[in-house]
mmCIF file of C-alpha atoms in Angstrom:
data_model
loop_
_atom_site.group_PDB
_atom_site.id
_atom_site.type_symbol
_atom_site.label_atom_id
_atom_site.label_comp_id
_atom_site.label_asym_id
_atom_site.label_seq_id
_atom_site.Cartn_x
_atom_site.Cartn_y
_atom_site.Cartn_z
ATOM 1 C CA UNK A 964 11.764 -24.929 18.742
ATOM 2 C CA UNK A 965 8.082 -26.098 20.016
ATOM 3 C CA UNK A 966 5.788 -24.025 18.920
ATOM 4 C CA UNK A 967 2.056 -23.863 20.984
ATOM 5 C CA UNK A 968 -0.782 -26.164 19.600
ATOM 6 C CA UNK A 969 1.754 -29.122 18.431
ATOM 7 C CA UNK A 970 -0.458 -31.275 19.554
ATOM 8 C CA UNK A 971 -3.814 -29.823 18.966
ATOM 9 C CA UNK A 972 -6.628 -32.576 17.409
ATOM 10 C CA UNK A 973 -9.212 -31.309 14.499
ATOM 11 C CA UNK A 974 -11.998 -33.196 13.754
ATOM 12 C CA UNK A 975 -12.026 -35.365 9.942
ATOM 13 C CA UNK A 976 -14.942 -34.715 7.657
ATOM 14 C CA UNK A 977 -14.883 -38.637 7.695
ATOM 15 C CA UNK A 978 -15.447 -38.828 11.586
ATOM 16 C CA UNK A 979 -12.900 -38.994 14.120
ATOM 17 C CA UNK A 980 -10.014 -36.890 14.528
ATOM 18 C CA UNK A 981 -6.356 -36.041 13.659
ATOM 19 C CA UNK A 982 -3.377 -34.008 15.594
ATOM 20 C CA UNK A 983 -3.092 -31.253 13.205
ATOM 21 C CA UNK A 984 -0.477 -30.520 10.621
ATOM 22 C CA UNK A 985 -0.245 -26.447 10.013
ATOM 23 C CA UNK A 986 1.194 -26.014 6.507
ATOM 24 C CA UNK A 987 0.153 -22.446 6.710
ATOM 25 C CA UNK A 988 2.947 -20.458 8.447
ATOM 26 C CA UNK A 989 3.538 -17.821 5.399
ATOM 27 C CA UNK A 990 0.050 -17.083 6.183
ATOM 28 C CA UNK A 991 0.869 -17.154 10.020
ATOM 29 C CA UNK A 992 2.766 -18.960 12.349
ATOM 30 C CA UNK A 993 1.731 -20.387 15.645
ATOM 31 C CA UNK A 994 3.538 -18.754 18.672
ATOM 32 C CA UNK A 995 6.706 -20.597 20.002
ATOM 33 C CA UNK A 996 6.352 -21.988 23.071
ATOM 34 C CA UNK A 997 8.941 -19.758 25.253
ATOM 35 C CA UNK A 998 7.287 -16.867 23.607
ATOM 36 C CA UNK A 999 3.533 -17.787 24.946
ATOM 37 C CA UNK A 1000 5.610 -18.362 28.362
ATOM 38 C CA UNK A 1001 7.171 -15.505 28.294
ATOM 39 C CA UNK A 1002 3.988 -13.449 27.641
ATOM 40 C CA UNK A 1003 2.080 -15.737 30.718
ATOM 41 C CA UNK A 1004 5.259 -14.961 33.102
ATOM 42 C CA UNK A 1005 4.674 -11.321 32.035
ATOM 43 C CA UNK A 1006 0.746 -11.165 31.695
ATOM 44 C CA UNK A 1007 -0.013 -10.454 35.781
ATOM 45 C CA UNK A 1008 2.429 -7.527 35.689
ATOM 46 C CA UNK A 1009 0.598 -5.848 33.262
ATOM 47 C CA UNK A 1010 0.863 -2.140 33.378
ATOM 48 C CA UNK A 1011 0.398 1.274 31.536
ATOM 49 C CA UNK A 1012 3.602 2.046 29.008
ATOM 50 C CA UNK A 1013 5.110 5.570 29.914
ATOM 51 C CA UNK A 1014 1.689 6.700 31.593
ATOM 52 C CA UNK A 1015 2.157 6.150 35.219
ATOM 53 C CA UNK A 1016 4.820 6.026 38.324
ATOM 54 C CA UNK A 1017 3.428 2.805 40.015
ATOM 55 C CA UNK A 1018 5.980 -0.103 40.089
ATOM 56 C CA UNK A 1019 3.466 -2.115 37.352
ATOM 57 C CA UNK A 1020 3.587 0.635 34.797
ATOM 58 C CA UNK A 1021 7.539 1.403 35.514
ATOM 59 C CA UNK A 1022 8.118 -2.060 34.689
ATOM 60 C CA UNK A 1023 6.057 -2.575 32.005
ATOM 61 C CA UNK A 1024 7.575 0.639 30.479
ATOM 62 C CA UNK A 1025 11.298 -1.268 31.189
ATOM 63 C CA UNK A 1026 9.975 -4.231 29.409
ATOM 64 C CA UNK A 1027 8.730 -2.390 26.232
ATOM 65 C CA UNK A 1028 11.653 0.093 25.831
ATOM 66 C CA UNK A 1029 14.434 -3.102 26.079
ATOM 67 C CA UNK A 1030 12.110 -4.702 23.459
ATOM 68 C CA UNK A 1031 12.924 -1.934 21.200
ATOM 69 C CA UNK A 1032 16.279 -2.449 21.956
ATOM 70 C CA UNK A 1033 16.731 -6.265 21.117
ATOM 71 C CA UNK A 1034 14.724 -5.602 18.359
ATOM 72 C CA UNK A 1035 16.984 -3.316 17.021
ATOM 73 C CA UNK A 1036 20.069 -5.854 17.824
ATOM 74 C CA UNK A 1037 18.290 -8.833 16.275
ATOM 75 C CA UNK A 1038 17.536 -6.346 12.960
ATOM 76 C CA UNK A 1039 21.307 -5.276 13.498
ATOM 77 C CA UNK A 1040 20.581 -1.527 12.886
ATOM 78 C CA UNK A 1041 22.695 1.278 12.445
ATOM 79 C CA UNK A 1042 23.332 4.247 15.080
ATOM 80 C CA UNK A 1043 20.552 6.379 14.692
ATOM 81 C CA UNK A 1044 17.945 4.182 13.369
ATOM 82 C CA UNK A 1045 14.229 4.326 14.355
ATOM 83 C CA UNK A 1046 12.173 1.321 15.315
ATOM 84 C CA UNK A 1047 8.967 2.168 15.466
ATOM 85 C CA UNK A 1048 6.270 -0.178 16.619
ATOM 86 C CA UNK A 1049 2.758 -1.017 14.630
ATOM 87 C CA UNK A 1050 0.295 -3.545 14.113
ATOM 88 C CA UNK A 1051 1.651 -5.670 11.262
ATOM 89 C CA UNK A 1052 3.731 -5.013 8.103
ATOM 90 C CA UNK A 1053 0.639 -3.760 6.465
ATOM 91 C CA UNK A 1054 0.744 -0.555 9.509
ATOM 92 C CA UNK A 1055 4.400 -0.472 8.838
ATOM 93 C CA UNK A 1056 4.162 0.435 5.140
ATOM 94 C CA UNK A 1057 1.197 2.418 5.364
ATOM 95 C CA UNK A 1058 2.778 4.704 8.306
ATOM 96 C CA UNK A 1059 6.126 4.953 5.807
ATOM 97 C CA UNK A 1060 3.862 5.580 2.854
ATOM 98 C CA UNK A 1061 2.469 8.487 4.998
ATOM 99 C CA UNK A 1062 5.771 9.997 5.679
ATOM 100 C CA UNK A 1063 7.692 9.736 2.339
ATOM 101 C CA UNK A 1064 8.023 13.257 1.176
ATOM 102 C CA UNK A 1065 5.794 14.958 -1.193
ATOM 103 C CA UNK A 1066 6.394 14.316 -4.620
ATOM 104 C CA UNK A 1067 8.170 10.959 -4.183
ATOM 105 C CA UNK A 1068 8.702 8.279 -6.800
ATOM 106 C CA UNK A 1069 8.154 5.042 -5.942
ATOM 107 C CA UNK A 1070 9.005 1.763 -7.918
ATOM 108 C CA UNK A 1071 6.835 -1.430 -7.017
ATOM 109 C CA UNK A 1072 7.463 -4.859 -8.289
ATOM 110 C CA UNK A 1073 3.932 -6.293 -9.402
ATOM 111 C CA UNK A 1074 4.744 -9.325 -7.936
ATOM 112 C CA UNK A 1075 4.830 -7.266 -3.818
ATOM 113 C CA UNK A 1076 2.085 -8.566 -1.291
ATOM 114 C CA UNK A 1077 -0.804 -6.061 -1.297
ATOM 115 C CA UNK A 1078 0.438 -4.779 1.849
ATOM 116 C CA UNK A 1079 3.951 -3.080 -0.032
ATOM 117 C CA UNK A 1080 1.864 -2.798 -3.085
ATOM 118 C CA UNK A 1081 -1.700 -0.481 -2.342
ATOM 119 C CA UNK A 1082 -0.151 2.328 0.175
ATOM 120 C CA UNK A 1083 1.927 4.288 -2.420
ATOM 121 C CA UNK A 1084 0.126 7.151 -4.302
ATOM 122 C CA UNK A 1085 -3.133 5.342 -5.264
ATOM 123 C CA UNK A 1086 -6.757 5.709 -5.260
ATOM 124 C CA UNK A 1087 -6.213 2.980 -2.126
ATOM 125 C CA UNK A 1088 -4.258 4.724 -0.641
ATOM 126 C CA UNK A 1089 -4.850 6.829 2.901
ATOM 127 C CA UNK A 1090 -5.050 10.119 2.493
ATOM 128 C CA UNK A 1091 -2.037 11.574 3.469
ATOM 129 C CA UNK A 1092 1.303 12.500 2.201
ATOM 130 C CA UNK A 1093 1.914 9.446 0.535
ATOM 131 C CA UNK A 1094 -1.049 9.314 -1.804
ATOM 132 C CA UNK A 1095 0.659 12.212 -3.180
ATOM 133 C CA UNK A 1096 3.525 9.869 -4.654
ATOM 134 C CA UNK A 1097 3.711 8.876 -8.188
ATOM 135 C CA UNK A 1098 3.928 5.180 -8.817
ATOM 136 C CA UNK A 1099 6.023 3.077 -11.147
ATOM 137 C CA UNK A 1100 4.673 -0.769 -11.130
ATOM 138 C CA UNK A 1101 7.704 -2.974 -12.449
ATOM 139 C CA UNK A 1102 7.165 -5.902 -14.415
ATOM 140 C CA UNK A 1103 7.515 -9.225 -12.458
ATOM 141 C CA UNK A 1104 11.123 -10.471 -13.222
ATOM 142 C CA UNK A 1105 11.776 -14.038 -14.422
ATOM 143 C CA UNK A 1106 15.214 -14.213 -12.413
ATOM 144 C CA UNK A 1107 16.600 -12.333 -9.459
ATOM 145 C CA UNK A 1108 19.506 -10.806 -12.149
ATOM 146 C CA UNK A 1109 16.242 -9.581 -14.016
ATOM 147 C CA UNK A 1110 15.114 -8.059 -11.096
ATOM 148 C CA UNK A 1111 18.244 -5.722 -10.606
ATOM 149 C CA UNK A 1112 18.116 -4.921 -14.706
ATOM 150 C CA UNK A 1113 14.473 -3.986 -14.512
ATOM 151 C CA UNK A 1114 15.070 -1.769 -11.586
ATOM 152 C CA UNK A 1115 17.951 0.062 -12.695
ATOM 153 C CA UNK A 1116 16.063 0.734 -16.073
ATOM 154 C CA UNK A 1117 13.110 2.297 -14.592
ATOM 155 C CA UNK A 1118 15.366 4.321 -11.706
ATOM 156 C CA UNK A 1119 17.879 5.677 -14.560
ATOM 157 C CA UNK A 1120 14.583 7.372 -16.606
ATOM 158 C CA UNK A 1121 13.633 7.949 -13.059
ATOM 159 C CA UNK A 1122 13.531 12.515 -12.433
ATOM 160 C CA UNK A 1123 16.642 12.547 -10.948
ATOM 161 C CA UNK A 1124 16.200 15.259 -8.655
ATOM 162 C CA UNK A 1125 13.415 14.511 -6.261
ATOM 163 C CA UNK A 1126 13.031 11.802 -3.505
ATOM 164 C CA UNK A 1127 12.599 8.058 -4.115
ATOM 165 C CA UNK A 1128 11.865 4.938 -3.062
ATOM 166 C CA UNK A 1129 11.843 1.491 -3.686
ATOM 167 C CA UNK A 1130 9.731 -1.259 -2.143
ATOM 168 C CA UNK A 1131 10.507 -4.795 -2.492
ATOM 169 C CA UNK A 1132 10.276 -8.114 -0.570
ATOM 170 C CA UNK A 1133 12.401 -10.313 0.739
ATOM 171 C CA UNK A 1134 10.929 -13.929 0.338
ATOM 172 C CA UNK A 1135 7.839 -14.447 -1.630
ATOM 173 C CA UNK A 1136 4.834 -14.986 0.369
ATOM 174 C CA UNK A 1137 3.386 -17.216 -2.674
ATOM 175 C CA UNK A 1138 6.831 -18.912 -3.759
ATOM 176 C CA UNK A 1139 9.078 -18.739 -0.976
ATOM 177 C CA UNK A 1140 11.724 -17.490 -3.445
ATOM 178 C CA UNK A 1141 14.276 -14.760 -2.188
ATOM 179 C CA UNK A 1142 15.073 -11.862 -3.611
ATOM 180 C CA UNK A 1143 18.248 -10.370 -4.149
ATOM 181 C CA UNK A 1144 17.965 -7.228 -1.509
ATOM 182 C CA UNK A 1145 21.359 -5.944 -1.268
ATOM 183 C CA UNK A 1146 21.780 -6.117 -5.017
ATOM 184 C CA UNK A 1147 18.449 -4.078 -5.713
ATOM 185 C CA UNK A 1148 19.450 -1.986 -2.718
ATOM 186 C CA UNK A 1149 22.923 -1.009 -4.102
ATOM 187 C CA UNK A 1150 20.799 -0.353 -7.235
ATOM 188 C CA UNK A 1151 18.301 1.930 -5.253
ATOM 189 C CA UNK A 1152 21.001 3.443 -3.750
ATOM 190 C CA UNK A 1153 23.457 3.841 -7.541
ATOM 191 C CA UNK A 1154 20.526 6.123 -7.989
ATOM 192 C CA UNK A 1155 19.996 8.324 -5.099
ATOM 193 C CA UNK A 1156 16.699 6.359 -4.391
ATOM 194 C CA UNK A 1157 15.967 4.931 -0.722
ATOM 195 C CA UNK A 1158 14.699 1.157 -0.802
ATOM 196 C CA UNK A 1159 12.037 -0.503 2.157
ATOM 197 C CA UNK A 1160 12.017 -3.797 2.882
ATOM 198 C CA UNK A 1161 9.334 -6.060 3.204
ATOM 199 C CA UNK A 1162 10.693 -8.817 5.362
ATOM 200 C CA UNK A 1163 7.393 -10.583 6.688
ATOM 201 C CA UNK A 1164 8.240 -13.823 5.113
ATOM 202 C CA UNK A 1165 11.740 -13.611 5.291
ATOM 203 C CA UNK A 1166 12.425 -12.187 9.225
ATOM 204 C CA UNK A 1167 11.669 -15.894 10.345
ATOM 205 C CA UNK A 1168 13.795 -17.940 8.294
ATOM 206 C CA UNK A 1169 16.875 -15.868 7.692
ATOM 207 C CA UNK A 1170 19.066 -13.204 9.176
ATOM 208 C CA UNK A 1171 17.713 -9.684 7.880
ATOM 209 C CA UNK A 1172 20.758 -7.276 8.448
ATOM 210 C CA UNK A 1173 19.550 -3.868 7.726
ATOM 211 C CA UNK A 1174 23.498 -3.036 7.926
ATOM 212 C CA UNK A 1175 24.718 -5.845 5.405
ATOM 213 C CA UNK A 1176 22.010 -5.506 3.434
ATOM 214 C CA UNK A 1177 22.042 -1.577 3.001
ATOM 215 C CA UNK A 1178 18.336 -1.239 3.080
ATOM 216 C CA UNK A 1179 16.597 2.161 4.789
ATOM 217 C CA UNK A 1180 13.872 0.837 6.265
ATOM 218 C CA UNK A 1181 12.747 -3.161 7.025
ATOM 219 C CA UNK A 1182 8.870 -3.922 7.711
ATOM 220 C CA UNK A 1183 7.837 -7.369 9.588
ATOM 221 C CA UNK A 1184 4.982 -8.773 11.661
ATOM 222 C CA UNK A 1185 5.473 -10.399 15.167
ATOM 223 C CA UNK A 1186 2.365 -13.201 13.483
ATOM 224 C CA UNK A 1187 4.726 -14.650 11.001
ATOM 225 C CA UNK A 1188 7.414 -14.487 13.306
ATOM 226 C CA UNK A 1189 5.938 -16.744 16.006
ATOM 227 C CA UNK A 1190 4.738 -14.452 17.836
ATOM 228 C CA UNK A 1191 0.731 -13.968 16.910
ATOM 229 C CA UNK A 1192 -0.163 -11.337 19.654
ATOM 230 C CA UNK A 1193 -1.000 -8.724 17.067
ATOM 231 C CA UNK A 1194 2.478 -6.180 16.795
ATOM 232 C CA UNK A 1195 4.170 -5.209 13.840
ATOM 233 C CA UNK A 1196 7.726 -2.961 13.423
ATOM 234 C CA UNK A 1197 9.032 -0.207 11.175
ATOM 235 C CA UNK A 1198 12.645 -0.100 11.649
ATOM 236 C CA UNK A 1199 15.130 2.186 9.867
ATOM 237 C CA UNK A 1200 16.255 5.765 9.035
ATOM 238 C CA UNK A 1201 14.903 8.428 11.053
ATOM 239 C CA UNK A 1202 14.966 11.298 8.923
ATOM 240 C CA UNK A 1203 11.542 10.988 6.834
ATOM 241 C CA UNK A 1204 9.406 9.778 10.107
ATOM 242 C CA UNK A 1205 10.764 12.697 11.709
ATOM 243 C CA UNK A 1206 10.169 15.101 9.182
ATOM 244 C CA UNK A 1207 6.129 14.148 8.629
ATOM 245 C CA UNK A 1208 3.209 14.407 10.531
ATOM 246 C CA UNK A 1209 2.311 11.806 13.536
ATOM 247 C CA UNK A 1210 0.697 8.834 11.758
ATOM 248 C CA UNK A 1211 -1.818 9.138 14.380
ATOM 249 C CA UNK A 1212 -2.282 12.087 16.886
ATOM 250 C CA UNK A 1213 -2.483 10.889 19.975
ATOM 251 C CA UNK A 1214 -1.209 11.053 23.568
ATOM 252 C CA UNK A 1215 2.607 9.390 23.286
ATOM 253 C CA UNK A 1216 3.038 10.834 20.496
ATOM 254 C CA UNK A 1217 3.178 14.140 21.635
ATOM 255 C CA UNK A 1218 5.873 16.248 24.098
ATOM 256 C CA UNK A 1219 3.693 18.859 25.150
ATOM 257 C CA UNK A 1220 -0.146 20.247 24.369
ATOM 258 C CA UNK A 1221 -0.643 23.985 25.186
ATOM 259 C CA UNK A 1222 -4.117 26.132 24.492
ATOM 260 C CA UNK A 1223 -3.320 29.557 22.994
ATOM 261 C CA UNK A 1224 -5.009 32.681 23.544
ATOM 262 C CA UNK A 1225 -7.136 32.687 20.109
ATOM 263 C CA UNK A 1226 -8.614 29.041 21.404
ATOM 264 C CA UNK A 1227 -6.128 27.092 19.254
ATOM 265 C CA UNK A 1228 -4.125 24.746 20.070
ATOM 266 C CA UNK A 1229 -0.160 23.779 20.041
ATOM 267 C CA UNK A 1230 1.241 20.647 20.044
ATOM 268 C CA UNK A 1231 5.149 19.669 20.057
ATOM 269 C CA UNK A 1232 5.987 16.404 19.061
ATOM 270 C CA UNK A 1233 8.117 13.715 19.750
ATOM 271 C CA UNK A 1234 10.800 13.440 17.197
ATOM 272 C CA UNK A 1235 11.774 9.956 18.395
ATOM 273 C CA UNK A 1236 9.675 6.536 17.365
ATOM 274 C CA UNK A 1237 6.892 7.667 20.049
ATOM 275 C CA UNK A 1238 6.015 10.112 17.630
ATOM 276 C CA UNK A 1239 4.199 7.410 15.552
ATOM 277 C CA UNK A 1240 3.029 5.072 18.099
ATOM 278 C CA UNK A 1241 0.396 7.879 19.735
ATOM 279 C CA UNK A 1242 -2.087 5.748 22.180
ATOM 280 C CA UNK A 1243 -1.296 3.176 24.620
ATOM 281 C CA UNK A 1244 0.908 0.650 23.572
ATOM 282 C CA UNK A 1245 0.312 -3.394 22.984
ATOM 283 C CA UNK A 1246 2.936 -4.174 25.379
ATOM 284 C CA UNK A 1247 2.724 -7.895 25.457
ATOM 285 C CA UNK A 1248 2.342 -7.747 21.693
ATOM 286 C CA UNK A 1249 5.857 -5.820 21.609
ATOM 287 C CA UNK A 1250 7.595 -8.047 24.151
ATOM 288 C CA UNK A 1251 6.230 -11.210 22.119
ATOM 289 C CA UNK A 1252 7.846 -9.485 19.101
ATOM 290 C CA UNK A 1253 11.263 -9.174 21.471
ATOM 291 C CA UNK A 1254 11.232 -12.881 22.914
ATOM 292 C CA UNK A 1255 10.694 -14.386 19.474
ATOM 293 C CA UNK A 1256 13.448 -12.526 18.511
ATOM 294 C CA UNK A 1257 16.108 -13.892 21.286
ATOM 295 C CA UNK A 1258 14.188 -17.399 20.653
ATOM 296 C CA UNK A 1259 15.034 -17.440 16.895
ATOM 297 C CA UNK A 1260 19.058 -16.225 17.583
ATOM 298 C CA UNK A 1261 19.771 -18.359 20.062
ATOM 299 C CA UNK A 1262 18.944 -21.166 17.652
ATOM 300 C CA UNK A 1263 20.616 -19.805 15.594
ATOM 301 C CA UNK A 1264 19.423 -19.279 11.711
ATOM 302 C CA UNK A 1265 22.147 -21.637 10.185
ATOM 303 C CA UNK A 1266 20.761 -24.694 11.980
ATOM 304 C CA UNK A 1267 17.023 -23.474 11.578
ATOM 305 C CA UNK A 1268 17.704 -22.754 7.308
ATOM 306 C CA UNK A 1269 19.539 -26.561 7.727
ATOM 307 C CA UNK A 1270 15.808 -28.136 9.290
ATOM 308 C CA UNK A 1271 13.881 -26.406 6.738
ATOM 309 C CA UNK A 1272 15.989 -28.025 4.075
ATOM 310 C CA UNK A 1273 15.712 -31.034 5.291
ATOM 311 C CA UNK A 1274 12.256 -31.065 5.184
ATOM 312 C CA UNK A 1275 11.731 -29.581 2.078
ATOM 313 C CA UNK A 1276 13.526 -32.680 0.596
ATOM 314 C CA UNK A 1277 11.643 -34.910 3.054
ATOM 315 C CA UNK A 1278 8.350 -33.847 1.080
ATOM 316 C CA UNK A 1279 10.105 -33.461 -2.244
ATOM 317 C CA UNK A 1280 10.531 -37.495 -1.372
ATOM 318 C CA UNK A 1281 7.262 -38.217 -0.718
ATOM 319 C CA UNK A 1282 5.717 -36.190 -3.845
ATOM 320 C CA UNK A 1283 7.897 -38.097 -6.016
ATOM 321 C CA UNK A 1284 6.393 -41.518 -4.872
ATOM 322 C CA UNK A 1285 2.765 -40.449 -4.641
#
């Protein structure tokens, strides 16, 4: 899959120049080249998401919508499920953080990315319902069996009675080593705890089934998943998102605004994924998000994890002989 920029030139500190080799996609990834020509097809049709009746804004409305939808196909979620659109895996976690219920335990391997590891109950943390969660930092496991014993130690002391949740990642944004999800989700779940998954690095380089993989929630970013145009998803059970405040208050997020007699006011809101994506929506953004996604299944991920193999042994090679 050609990505944009393959054959950019930088300059050398020793004069002249060099096309460029990024080695830096699990920092971020350039965007593939259907998706930027998907966006530039898109980009003079530009219109207002669920704000107006003019042909622009109906179709731009169309556009986002079905991106929710092949989202949620390429994410393979269940009947029911939310996906709510952010700015990155950092908004994602942050907006769940806000909505876990009061009270909640959650677990944290000390190994997460700072953006699965600050939002939960801590001086760092926004000041909403979820800095008033207690957290338990777990010890960074040797082996991915260690990770399921370490868990189900600290989630069988765990108060058994109120709500938690577990946060772990998928694919190690330092090490590139996966974790075993639907083992630590079973585990979660052994234990009447929910479990998030942080899926940034692993979203573009392997199937994430929210199904097979029994996890409630999945977080990712549209800039590690070739598509750089600044959109992020939260994706998974409804339930908590519908039961807390808006993450933002907003127009979108809410059904109806009415003044009462005492000067008040009263808002109904959405109890569907507009209710956290108040504001006007980044469309193209969302639809990058939903053409990187068709881009990345067509290929298909068996013959994509076969390329990266063989160039992880390509530079294994060359190591060896340097």
């Amino acid at each position: 899959m050609p990505v944009l920029g393959r054959d950019v030139t930088v300059p050398l500190v020793t004069g002249g120049e060099v096309t460029y080799a990024a080695l830096d996609y699990a920092a971020s990834a350039p965007a593939l080249q259907r998706v930027w020509d998907d966006v530039a097809a898109y980009a003079p049709y530009y219109g207002s998401v669920h704000r107006g009746a003019g042909y622009l804004s109906q179709l731009s409305t169309d556009l986002f919508e079905n991106s929710r939808a092949t989202v949620a196909e390429f994410l393979d979620c269940r009947p029911g499920d939310q996906v709510v659109f952010t700015r990155s895996t950092t908004d994602s976690l942050n907006l769940l953080a806000a909505a876990v219920p009061a009270d909640c335990q959650v677990f944290v391997f000390e190994t997460e990315h700072h953006a699965s590891l600050l939002p939960w109950g801590s001086p760092h943390a926004p000041g909403r319902r979820g800095s008033d969660a207690r957290v338990t930092y777990l010890d960074a496991p040797r082996t991915p069996a260690r990770a399921v014993e370490i868990l189900e130690r600290a989630l069988a002391a765990r108060d058994p009675y109120g709500p938690a949740l577990v946060c772990v990642t998928g694919a190690s944004n330092v090490t590139g080593e996966l974790w075993p999800v639907k083992e630590l989700a079973a585990a979660a779940h052994a234990h009447g705890a929910r479990i998030v998954l942080d899926a940034a690095q692993l979203a573009p380089h392997h199937p994430v089934s929210v199904t097979e993989l029994d996890v409630d929630w999945v977080a990712f970013s549209g800039h590690k998943l070739y598509a750089p145009f600044g959109s992020g998803v939260l994706a998974g059970r409804a339930d908590w998102l519908q039961d807390s405040q808006p993450y933002l208050a907003g127009g979108g997020a809410s059904r109806k605004v009415a003044r009462r007699a005492d000067g008040g006011v009263d808002v109904e809101w959405h109890t569907t994924a507009a209710r956290h994506e108040a504001g006007s929506p980044n469309v193209i953004g969302v639809y990058s998000i939903a053409s990187a996604c068709k881009a990345l299944t067509e290929a298909g991920f068996d013959a994509l994890v076969a390329r990266e193999n063989h160039l992880i042994a390509t530079v294994r090679a060359g190591l060896a002989e340097v």
